[in-house]
mmCIF file with all atom_site columns, C-alpha atoms in Angstrom:
data_model
loop_
_atom_site.group_PDB
_atom_site.id
_atom_site.type_symbol
_atom_site.label_atom_id
_atom_site.label_alt_id
_atom_site.label_comp_id
_atom_site.label_asym_id
_atom_site.label_entity_id
_atom_site.label_seq_id
_atom_site.pdbx_PDB_ins_code
_atom_site.Cartn_x
_atom_site.Cartn_y
_atom_site.Cartn_z
_atom_site.occupancy
_atom_site.B_iso_or_equiv
_atom_site.pdbx_formal_charge
_atom_site.auth_seq_id
_atom_site.auth_comp_id
_atom_site.auth_asym_id
_atom_site.auth_atom_id
_atom_site.pdbx_PDB_model_num
ATOM 1  C CA . MET Z 1 1  ? -23.191 -9.500  52.023 1.00 0.00 ? 3  MET Z CA 1
ATOM 2  C CA . SER Z 1 2  ? -22.210 -8.985  56.229 1.00 0.00 ? 4  SER Z CA 1
ATOM 3  C CA . SER Z 1 3  ? -19.909 -6.116  56.835 1.00 0.00 ? 5  SER Z CA 1
ATOM 4  C CA . GLY Z 1 4  ? -18.870 -8.270  59.357 1.00 0.00 ? 6  GLY Z CA 1
ATOM 5  C CA . GLY Z 1 5  ? -20.192 -5.190  62.307 1.00 0.00 ? 7  GLY Z CA 1
ATOM 6  C CA . SER Z 1 6  ? -23.489 -6.721  63.012 1.00 0.00 ? 8  SER Z CA 1
ATOM 7  C CA . SER Z 1 7  ? -22.356 -10.228 63.478 1.00 0.00 ? 9  SER Z CA 1
ATOM 8  C CA . GLY Z 1 8  ? -19.703 -9.461  66.261 1.00 0.00 ? 10 GLY Z CA 1
ATOM 9  C CA . CYS Z 1 9  ? -16.981 -10.952 63.706 1.00 0.00 ? 11 CYS Z CA 1
ATOM 10 C CA . PRO Z 1 10 ? -14.582 -8.207  63.088 1.00 0.00 ? 12 PRO Z CA 1
ATOM 11 C CA . PRO Z 1 11 ? -14.218 -7.748  59.091 1.00 0.00 ? 13 PRO Z CA 1
ATOM 12 C CA . SER Z 1 12 ? -12.228 -9.181  57.033 1.00 0.00 ? 14 SER Z CA 1
ATOM 13 C CA . SER Z 1 13 ? -9.745  -7.582  55.170 1.00 0.00 ? 15 SER Z CA 1
ATOM 14 C CA . ALA Z 1 14 ? -11.318 -7.669  51.664 1.00 0.00 ? 16 ALA Z CA 1
ATOM 15 C CA . ALA Z 1 15 ? -14.567 -5.891  53.780 1.00 0.00 ? 17 ALA Z CA 1
ATOM 16 C CA . LYS Z 1 16 ? -12.026 -3.425  54.438 1.00 0.00 ? 18 LYS Z CA 1
ATOM 17 C CA . ASP Z 1 17 ? -11.044 -2.857  51.177 1.00 0.00 ? 19 ASP Z CA 1
ATOM 18 C CA . ARG Z 1 18 ? -14.304 -3.008  49.702 1.00 0.00 ? 20 ARG Z CA 1
ATOM 19 C CA . ARG Z 1 19 ? -15.310 -0.285  52.558 1.00 0.00 ? 21 ARG Z CA 1
ATOM 20 C CA . ALA Z 1 20 ? -11.852 2.325   51.236 1.00 0.00 ? 22 ALA Z CA 1
ATOM 21 C CA . VAL Z 1 21 ? -11.833 2.201   47.889 1.00 0.00 ? 23 VAL Z CA 1
ATOM 22 C CA . LEU Z 1 22 ? -15.886 2.742   48.067 1.00 0.00 ? 24 LEU Z CA 1
ATOM 23 C CA . SER Z 1 23 ? -14.683 6.173   50.693 1.00 0.00 ? 25 SER Z CA 1
ATOM 24 C CA . GLU Z 1 24 ? -11.982 7.327   48.252 1.00 0.00 ? 26 GLU Z CA 1
ATOM 25 C CA . ILE Z 1 25 ? -14.598 6.886   45.271 1.00 0.00 ? 27 ILE Z CA 1
ATOM 26 C CA . LEU Z 1 26 ? -17.693 8.841   47.155 1.00 0.00 ? 28 LEU Z CA 1
ATOM 27 C CA . GLY Z 1 27 ? -15.262 11.574  48.478 1.00 0.00 ? 29 GLY Z CA 1
ATOM 28 C CA . ASN Z 1 28 ? -13.488 11.623  45.015 1.00 0.00 ? 30 ASN Z CA 1
ATOM 29 C CA . ILE Z 1 29 ? -17.416 12.430  43.697 1.00 0.00 ? 31 ILE Z CA 1
ATOM 30 C CA . HIS Z 1 30 ? -18.052 14.385  46.428 1.00 0.00 ? 32 HIS Z CA 1
ATOM 31 C CA . GLY Z 1 31 ? -14.997 16.802  45.721 1.00 0.00 ? 33 GLY Z CA 1
ATOM 32 C CA . HIS Z 1 32 ? -16.795 17.207  41.996 1.00 0.00 ? 34 HIS Z CA 1
ATOM 33 C CA . TYR Z 1 33 ? -20.223 18.393  43.462 1.00 0.00 ? 35 TYR Z CA 1
ATOM 34 C CA . LYS Z 1 34 ? -18.131 20.766  45.538 1.00 0.00 ? 36 LYS Z CA 1
ATOM 35 C CA . ALA Z 1 35 ? -16.523 22.263  42.428 1.00 0.00 ? 37 ALA Z CA 1
ATOM 36 C CA . ALA Z 1 36 ? -19.471 22.351  40.193 1.00 0.00 ? 38 ALA Z CA 1
ATOM 37 C CA . LEU Z 1 37 ? -20.990 24.447  43.451 1.00 0.00 ? 39 LEU Z CA 1
ATOM 38 C CA . ASN Z 1 38 ? -18.182 27.030  43.108 1.00 0.00 ? 40 ASN Z CA 1
ATOM 39 C CA . ARG Z 1 39 ? -18.592 27.677  39.833 1.00 0.00 ? 41 ARG Z CA 1
ATOM 40 C CA . LEU Z 1 40 ? -22.016 27.787  39.651 1.00 0.00 ? 42 LEU Z CA 1
ATOM 41 C CA . PRO Z 1 41 ? -23.452 31.461  40.524 1.00 0.00 ? 43 PRO Z CA 1
ATOM 42 C CA . ALA Z 1 42 ? -25.338 30.448  42.998 1.00 0.00 ? 44 ALA Z CA 1
ATOM 43 C CA . GLU Z 1 43 ? -25.694 33.625  45.233 1.00 0.00 ? 45 GLU Z CA 1
ATOM 44 C CA . GLU Z 1 44 ? -27.165 34.793  42.295 1.00 0.00 ? 46 GLU Z CA 1
ATOM 45 C CA . LEU Z 1 45 ? -29.290 31.976  41.160 1.00 0.00 ? 47 LEU Z CA 1
ATOM 46 C CA . PRO Z 1 46 ? -29.923 30.283  44.918 1.00 0.00 ? 48 PRO Z CA 1
ATOM 47 C CA . THR Z 1 47 ? -32.971 28.222  43.032 1.00 0.00 ? 49 THR Z CA 1
ATOM 48 C CA . LEU Z 1 48 ? -29.779 26.252  41.590 1.00 0.00 ? 50 LEU Z CA 1
ATOM 49 C CA . ILE Z 1 49 ? -28.042 24.672  44.451 1.00 0.00 ? 51 ILE Z CA 1
ATOM 50 C CA . PRO Z 1 50 ? -31.597 22.023  45.399 1.00 0.00 ? 52 PRO Z CA 1
ATOM 51 C CA . ARG Z 1 51 ? -31.707 21.507  41.009 1.00 0.00 ? 53 ARG Z CA 1
ATOM 52 C CA . LEU Z 1 52 ? -27.829 20.427  41.524 1.00 0.00 ? 54 LEU Z CA 1
ATOM 53 C CA . LEU Z 1 53 ? -29.186 18.116  44.103 1.00 0.00 ? 55 LEU Z CA 1
ATOM 54 C CA . GLU Z 1 54 ? -31.799 16.509  42.022 1.00 0.00 ? 56 GLU Z CA 1
ATOM 55 C CA . THR Z 1 55 ? -30.852 16.545  38.579 1.00 0.00 ? 57 THR Z CA 1
ATOM 56 C CA . GLY Z 1 56 ? -27.050 17.454  38.759 1.00 0.00 ? 58 GLY Z CA 1
ATOM 57 C CA . VAL Z 1 57 ? -24.866 14.490  37.577 1.00 0.00 ? 59 VAL Z CA 1
ATOM 58 C CA . CYS Z 1 58 ? -21.139 13.524  37.088 1.00 0.00 ? 60 CYS Z CA 1
ATOM 59 C CA . PHE Z 1 59 ? -21.281 11.608  33.912 1.00 0.00 ? 61 PHE Z CA 1
ATOM 60 C CA . GLY Z 1 60 ? -21.799 12.728  30.370 1.00 0.00 ? 62 GLY Z CA 1
ATOM 61 C CA . LEU Z 1 61 ? -19.478 13.486  27.554 1.00 0.00 ? 63 LEU Z CA 1
ATOM 62 C CA . LEU Z 1 62 ? -17.590 16.263  29.678 1.00 0.00 ? 64 LEU Z CA 1
ATOM 63 C CA . ASP Z 1 63 ? -15.703 16.134  32.338 1.00 0.00 ? 65 ASP Z CA 1
ATOM 64 C CA . PRO Z 1 64 ? -17.468 15.354  35.888 1.00 0.00 ? 66 PRO Z CA 1
ATOM 65 C CA . VAL Z 1 65 ? -17.502 18.916  36.726 1.00 0.00 ? 67 VAL Z CA 1
ATOM 66 C CA . SER Z 1 66 ? -19.317 20.043  33.413 1.00 0.00 ? 68 SER Z CA 1
ATOM 67 C CA . ASN Z 1 67 ? -21.378 17.832  33.600 1.00 0.00 ? 69 ASN Z CA 1
ATOM 68 C CA . ILE Z 1 68 ? -22.971 18.331  36.476 1.00 0.00 ? 70 ILE Z CA 1
ATOM 69 C CA . ILE Z 1 69 ? -22.815 21.989  35.671 1.00 0.00 ? 71 ILE Z CA 1
ATOM 70 C CA . ALA Z 1 70 ? -24.773 21.442  32.409 1.00 0.00 ? 72 ALA Z CA 1
ATOM 71 C CA . ASN Z 1 71 ? -27.229 19.462  33.648 1.00 0.00 ? 73 ASN Z CA 1
ATOM 72 C CA . THR Z 1 72 ? -28.254 21.598  36.309 1.00 0.00 ? 74 THR Z CA 1
ATOM 73 C CA . VAL Z 1 73 ? -28.259 24.305  34.247 1.00 0.00 ? 75 VAL Z CA 1
ATOM 74 C CA . CYS Z 1 74 ? -29.649 23.785  30.884 1.00 0.00 ? 76 CYS Z CA 1
ATOM 75 C CA . PRO Z 1 75 ? -33.284 22.267  31.591 1.00 0.00 ? 77 PRO Z CA 1
ATOM 76 C CA . SER Z 1 76 ? -33.413 25.569  34.043 1.00 0.00 ? 78 SER Z CA 1
ATOM 77 C CA . GLY Z 1 77 ? -33.872 27.988  31.079 1.00 0.00 ? 79 GLY Z CA 1
ATOM 78 C CA . GLU Z 1 78 ? -32.159 30.126  34.206 1.00 0.00 ? 80 GLU Z CA 1
ATOM 79 C CA . LEU Z 1 79 ? -28.876 30.431  32.365 1.00 0.00 ? 81 LEU Z CA 1
ATOM 80 C CA . LYS Z 1 80 ? -27.095 29.625  29.263 1.00 0.00 ? 82 LYS Z CA 1
ATOM 81 C CA . ILE Z 1 81 ? -24.334 27.802  29.148 1.00 0.00 ? 83 ILE Z CA 1
#
């Protein structure tokens, strides 16, 4: 699917709408990760930061931020929640 930008043609209204929706979704996901990082004891356990990016995911049975935190710390054995 062409985004319209590389062909020299202006992007269609549908393409602009799609990009706006994707941008909003990614912004929401980014906000969940920021909230999770703020709730994690990253200063005491700096190894949690790369783990958050590698294993922290925002889907599961809990709210997105709690899922990111649970998936970040549970496999570590360093921190029990």
